[in-house]
CSV table of C-alpha atoms in Angstrom, one decimal:
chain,number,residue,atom,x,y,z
A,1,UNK,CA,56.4,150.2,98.0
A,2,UNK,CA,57.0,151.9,94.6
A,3,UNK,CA,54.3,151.1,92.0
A,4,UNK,CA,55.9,150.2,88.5
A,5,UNK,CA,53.7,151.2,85.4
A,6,UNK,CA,53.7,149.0,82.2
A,7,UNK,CA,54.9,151.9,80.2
A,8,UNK,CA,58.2,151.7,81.9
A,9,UNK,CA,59.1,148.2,81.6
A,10,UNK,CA,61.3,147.4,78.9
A,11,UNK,CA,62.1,144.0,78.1
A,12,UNK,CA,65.9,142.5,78.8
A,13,UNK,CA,65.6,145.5,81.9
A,14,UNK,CA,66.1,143.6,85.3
A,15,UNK,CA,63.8,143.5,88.1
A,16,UNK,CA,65.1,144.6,91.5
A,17,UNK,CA,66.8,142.2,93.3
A,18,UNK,CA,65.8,140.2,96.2
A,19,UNK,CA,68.2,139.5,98.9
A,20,UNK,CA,67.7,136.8,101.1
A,21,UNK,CA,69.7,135.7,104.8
A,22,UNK,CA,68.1,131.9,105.5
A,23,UNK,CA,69.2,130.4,109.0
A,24,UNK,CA,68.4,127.2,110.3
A,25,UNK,CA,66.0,129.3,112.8
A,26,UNK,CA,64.0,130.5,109.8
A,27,UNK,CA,63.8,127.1,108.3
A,28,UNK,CA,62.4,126.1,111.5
A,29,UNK,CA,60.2,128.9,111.0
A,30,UNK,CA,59.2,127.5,107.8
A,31,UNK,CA,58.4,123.8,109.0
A,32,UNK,CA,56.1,125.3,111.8
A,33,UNK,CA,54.2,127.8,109.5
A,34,UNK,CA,54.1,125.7,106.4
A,35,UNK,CA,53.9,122.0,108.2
A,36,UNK,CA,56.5,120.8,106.5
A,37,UNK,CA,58.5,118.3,109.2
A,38,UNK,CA,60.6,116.5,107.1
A,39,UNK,CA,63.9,116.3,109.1
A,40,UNK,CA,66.4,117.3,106.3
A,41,UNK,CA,65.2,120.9,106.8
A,42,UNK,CA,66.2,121.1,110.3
A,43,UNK,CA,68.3,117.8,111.9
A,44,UNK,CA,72.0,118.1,110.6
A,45,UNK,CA,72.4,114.4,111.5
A,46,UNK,CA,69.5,112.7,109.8
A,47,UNK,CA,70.7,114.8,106.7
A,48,UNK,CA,73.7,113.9,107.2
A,49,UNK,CA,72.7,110.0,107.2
A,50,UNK,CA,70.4,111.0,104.1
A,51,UNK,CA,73.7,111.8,102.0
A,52,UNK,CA,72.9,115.7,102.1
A,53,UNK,CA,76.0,118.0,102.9
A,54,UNK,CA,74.1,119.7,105.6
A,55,UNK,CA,70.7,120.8,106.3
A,56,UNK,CA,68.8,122.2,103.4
A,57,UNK,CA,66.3,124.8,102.8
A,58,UNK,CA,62.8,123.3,101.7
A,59,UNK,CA,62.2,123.9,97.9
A,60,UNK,CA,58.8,125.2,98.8
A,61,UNK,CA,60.5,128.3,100.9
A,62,UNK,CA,62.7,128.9,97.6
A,63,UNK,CA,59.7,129.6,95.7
A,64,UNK,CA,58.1,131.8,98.2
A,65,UNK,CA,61.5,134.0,97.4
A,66,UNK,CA,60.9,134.0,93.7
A,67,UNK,CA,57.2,134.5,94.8
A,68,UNK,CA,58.1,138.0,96.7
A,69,UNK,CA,60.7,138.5,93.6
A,70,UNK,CA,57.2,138.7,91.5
A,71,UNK,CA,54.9,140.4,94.3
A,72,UNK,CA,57.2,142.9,95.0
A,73,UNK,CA,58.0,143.6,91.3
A,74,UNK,CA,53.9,143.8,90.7
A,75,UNK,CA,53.5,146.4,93.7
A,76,UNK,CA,50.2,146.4,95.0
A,77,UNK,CA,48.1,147.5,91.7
A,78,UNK,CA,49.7,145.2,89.5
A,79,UNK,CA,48.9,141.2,90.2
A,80,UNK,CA,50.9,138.1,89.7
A,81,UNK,CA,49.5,135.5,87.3
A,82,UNK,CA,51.9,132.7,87.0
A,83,UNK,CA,54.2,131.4,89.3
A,84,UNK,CA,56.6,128.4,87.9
A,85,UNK,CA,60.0,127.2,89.9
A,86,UNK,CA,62.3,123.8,89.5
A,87,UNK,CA,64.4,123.1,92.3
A,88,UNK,CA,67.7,122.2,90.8
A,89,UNK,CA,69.6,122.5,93.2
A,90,UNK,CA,70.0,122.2,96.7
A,91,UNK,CA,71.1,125.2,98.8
A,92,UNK,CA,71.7,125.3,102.6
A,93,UNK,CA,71.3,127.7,105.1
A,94,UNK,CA,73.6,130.5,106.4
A,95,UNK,CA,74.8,132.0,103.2
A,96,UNK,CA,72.7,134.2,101.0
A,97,UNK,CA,70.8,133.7,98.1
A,98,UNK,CA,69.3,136.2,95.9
A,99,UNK,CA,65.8,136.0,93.8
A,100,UNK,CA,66.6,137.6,90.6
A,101,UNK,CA,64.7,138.1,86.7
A,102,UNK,CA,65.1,139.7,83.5
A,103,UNK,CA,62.1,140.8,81.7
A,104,UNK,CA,61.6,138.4,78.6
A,105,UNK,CA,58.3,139.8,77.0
A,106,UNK,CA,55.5,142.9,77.3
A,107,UNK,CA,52.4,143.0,75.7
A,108,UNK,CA,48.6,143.4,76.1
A,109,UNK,CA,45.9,140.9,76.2
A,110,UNK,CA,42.1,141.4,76.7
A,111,UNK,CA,42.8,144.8,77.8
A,112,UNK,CA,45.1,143.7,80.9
A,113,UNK,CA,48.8,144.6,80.2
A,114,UNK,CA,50.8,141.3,80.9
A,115,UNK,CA,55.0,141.0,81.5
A,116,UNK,CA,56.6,137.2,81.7
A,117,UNK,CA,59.8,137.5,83.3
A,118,UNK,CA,62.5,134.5,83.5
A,119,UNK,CA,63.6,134.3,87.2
A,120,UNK,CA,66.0,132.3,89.1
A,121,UNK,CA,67.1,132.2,93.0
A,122,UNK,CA,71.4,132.6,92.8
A,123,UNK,CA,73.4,131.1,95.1
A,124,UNK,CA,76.7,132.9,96.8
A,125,UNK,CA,78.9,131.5,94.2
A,126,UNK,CA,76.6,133.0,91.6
A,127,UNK,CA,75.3,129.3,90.1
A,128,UNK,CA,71.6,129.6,89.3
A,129,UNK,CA,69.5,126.7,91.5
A,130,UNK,CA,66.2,127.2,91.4
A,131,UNK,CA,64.9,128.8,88.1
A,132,UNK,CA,61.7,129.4,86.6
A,133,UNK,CA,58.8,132.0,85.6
A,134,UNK,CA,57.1,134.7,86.5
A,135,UNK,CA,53.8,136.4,84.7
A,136,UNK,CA,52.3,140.1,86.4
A,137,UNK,CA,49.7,142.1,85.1
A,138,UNK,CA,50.7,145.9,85.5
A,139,UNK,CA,49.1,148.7,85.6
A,140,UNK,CA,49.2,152.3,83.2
A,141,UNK,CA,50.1,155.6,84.6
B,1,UNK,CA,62.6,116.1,80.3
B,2,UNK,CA,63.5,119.8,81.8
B,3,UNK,CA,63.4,119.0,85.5
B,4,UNK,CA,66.7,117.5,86.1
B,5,UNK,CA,69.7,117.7,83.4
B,6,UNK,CA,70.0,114.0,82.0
B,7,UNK,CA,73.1,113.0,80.3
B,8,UNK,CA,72.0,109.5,79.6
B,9,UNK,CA,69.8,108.2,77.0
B,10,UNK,CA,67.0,106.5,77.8
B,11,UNK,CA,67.4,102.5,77.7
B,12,UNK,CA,65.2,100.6,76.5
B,13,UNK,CA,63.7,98.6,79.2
B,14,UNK,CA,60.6,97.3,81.0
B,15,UNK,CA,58.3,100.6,81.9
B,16,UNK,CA,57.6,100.5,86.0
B,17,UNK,CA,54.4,102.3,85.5
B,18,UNK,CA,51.9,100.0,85.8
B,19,UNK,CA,48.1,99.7,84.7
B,20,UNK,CA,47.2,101.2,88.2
B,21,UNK,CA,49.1,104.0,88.2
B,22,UNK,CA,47.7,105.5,84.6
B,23,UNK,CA,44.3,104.5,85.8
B,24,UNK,CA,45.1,106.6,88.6
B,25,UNK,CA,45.5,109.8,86.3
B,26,UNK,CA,42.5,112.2,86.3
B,27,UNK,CA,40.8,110.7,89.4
B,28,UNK,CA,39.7,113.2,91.4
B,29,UNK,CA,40.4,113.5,95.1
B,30,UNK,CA,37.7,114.2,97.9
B,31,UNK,CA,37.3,117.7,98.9
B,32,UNK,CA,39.2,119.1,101.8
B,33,UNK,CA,37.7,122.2,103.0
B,34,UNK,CA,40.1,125.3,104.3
B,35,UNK,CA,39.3,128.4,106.9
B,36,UNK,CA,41.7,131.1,105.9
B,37,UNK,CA,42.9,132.7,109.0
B,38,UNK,CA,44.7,135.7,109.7
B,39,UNK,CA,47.5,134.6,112.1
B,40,UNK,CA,48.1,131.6,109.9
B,41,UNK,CA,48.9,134.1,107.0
B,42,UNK,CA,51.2,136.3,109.5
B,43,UNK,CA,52.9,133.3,110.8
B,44,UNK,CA,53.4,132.6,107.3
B,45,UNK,CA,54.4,136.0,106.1
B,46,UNK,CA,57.1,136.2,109.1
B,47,UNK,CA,58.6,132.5,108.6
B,48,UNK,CA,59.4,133.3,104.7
B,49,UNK,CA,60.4,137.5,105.9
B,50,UNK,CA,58.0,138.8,103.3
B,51,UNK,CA,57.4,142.2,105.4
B,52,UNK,CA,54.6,143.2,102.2
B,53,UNK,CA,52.1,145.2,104.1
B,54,UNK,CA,49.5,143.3,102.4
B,55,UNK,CA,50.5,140.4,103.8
B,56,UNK,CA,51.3,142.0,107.2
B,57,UNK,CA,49.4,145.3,108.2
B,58,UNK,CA,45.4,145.1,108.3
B,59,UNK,CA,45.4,149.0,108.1
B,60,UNK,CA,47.5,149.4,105.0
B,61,UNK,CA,46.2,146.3,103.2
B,62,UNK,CA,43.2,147.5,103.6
B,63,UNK,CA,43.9,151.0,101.6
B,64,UNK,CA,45.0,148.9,98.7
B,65,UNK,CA,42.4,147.2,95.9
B,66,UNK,CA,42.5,143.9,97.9
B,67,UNK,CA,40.8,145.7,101.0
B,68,UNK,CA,42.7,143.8,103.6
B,69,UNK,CA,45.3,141.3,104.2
B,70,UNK,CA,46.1,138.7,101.6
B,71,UNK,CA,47.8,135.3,101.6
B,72,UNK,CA,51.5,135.5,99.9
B,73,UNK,CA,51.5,133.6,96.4
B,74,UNK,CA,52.7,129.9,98.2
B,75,UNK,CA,50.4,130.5,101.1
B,76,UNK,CA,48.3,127.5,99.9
B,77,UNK,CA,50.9,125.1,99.7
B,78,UNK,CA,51.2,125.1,103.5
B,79,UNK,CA,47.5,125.0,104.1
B,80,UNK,CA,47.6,121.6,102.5
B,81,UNK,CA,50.0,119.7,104.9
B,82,UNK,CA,47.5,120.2,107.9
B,83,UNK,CA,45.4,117.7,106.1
B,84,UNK,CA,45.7,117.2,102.2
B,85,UNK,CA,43.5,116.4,100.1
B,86,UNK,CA,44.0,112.4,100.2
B,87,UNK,CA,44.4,110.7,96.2
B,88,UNK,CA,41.3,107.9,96.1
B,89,UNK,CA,43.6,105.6,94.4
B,90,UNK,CA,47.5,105.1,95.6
B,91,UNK,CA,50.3,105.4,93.3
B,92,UNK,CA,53.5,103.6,95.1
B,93,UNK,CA,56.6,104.1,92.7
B,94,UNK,CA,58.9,101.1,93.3
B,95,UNK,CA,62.0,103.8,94.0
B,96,UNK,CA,63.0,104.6,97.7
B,97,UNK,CA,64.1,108.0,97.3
B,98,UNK,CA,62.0,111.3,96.6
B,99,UNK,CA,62.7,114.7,95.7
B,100,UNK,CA,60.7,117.4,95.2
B,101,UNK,CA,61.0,118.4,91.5
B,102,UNK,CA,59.6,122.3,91.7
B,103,UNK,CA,55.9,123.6,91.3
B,104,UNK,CA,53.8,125.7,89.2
B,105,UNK,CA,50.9,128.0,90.2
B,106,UNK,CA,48.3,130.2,88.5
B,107,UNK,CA,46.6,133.0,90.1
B,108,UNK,CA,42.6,133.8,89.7
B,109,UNK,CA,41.2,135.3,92.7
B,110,UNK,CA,43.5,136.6,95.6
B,111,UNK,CA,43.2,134.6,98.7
B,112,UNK,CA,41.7,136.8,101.2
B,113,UNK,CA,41.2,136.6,105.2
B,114,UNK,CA,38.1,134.8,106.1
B,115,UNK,CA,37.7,132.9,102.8
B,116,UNK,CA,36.5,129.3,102.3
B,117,UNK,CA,38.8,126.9,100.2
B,118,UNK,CA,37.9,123.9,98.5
B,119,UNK,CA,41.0,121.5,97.5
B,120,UNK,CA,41.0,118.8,95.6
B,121,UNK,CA,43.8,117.3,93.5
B,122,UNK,CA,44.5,114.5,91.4
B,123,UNK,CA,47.6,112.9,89.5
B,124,UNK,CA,47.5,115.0,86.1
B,125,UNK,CA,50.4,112.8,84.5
B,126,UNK,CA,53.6,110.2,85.1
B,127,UNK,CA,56.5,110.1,83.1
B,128,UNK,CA,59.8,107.8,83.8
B,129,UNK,CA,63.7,108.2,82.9
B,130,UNK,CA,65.5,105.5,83.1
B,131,UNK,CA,69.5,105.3,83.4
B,132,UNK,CA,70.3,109.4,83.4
B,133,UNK,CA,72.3,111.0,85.8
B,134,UNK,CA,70.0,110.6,88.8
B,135,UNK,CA,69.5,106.8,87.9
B,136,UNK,CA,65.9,105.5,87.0
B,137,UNK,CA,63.0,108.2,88.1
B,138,UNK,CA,59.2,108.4,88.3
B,139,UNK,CA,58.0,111.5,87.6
B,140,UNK,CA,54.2,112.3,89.2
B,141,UNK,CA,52.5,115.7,88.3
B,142,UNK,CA,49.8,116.1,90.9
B,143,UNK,CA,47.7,119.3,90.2
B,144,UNK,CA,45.2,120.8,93.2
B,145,UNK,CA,42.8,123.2,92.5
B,146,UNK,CA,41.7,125.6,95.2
B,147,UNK,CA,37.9,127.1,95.0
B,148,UNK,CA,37.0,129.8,96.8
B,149,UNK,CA,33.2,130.4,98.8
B,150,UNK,CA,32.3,132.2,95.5
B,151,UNK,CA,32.2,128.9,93.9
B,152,UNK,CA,35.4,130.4,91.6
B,153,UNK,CA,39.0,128.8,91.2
B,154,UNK,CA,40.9,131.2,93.3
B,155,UNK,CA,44.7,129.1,92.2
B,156,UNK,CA,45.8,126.0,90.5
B,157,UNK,CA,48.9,124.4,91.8
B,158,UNK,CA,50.8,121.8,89.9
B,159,UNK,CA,53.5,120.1,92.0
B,160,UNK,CA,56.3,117.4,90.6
B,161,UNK,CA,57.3,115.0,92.7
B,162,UNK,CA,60.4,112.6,91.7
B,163,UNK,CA,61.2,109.3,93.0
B,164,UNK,CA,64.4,107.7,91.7
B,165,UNK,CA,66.5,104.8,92.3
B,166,UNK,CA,69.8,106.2,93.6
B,167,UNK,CA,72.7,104.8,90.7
B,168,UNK,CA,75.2,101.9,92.5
């Protein structure tokens, strides 16, 4: 995993992209690892009968993909401080959805060297559904 | 308001939060005590396809400054749902329908293989909206607090949960 240093983060820059493949079998996955059991996640029908399109992926799993967004971003020196996500949308499974950020702000505090980035989980179409922010400490060179 | 994007303004009508469910604010849940195991991390790791070593591989986590595997950042969430920490007083919200509105976490301490956690959480506020887009809703923020066998707050966790009265 390559390390990025604070000196080479400049603010408006992007952060690498993370791509993500859900399937029903990984949401499955999800409810089994995370106990989350609430049918919507996994029964088409009782979604169905619940007024959703189809099933959907569980908000929770959306923000462990903006979470790796910022833990993959920090590398394993650096550490990630905030974590904040709205679920505003739904999305389903079986199309892909990237975990994406810009870099709003750099600066040092108490002798740690912070970076607040706005993030957001895209859908296919490109509409933003789940956004929110991320704070990393980084480390020099 | 920034959860939901309301076009409506807010009529002026009777408030559905009730004496209860502001007394309810602050009131601390019991403790609910947490063994942080290894295959419960992996499991977790693999179900949301985080392949981070340090998340994954005991040898090459254990080369990096947190000397062996760690829990990814929503880990705690799904420690929770095994058995939550339970609210001492009940806050029913007269709507049928919930959604989960998005969460918020801070970091302290990394949550290591092996470690102790303390839960508790209590209902930090309650807001309502009535007549927007969604219809009328009841906004809960419930915050938990995870403390590690050191004694120190390892993450905090704030979690909004919408119920809402589905418009005709």
């Amino acid at each position: 995993m390559e390390q990025t240093y604070f000196e080479d983060v400049e603010e408006g820059s992007s952060l690498p992209t993370v791509r993500k493949d859900p399937t029903s079998q990984q949401l499955v996955k999800y409810a089994g690892a995370s106990g989350d059991f609430y049918q919507i996640h996994y029964d088409v029908g009782f979604a169905k009968n619940n007024g959703l399109p189809d099933i959907i992926l569980h908000g929770a799993l959306k923000n462990a993909f903006l979470g790796q967004l910022m833990t993959d971003y920090a590398g394993h020196e650096g550490t990630l401080k905030k974590l904040s996500v709205q679920y505003r949308a739904m999305d389903i499974p079986g199309t892909p959805v990237f975990a994406k950020g810009t870099v709003k702000k750099k600066y040092v505090k108490d002798g740690e060297n912070f970076v607040e980035c706005e993030i957001w989980l895209e859908n296919h179409e490109g509409k933003s559904t789940t956004p929110g922010y991320g704070i990393v400490t980084l480390p020099n060179k | 308001m920034e959860y939901l994007s309301i076009n409506g303004r807010d009529e002026v009508s009777e408030s559905v939060i009730t004496k209860e469910m502001k007394d309810a604010i602050g009131v601390e849940s019991d403790p609910v005590v947490y063994q942080i195991e290894e295959g419960a991390i992996l499991r977790f790791a693999e179900a949301i396809g985080d392949t981070n070593p340090i998340f994954n591989d005991k040898n090459e986590a254990s080369k990096t400054k947190y000397g062996g595997i760690v829990a990814p950042p929503t880990f705690l969430r799904s420690i929770a749902h095994v058995k939550a920490p339970e609210p001492k007083v009940q806050v029913k919200s007269p709507y049928p329908a919930n959604v989960d509105g998005g969460s918020e976490w801070e970091y302290f301490e990394p949550i290591k293989v092996g470690d102790t956690i303390t839960a508790t959480s209590y209902l930090a506020d309650i807001n309502e909206r009535k007549g927007g887009k969604f219809g009328s809703m009841l906004i809960m923020v419930r915050e938990t607090k995870y403390i590690n066998q050191h004694g120190t707050v390892a993450a905090l966790q704030r979690t909004t949960g919408i119920s809402y009265q589905p418009p005709e």
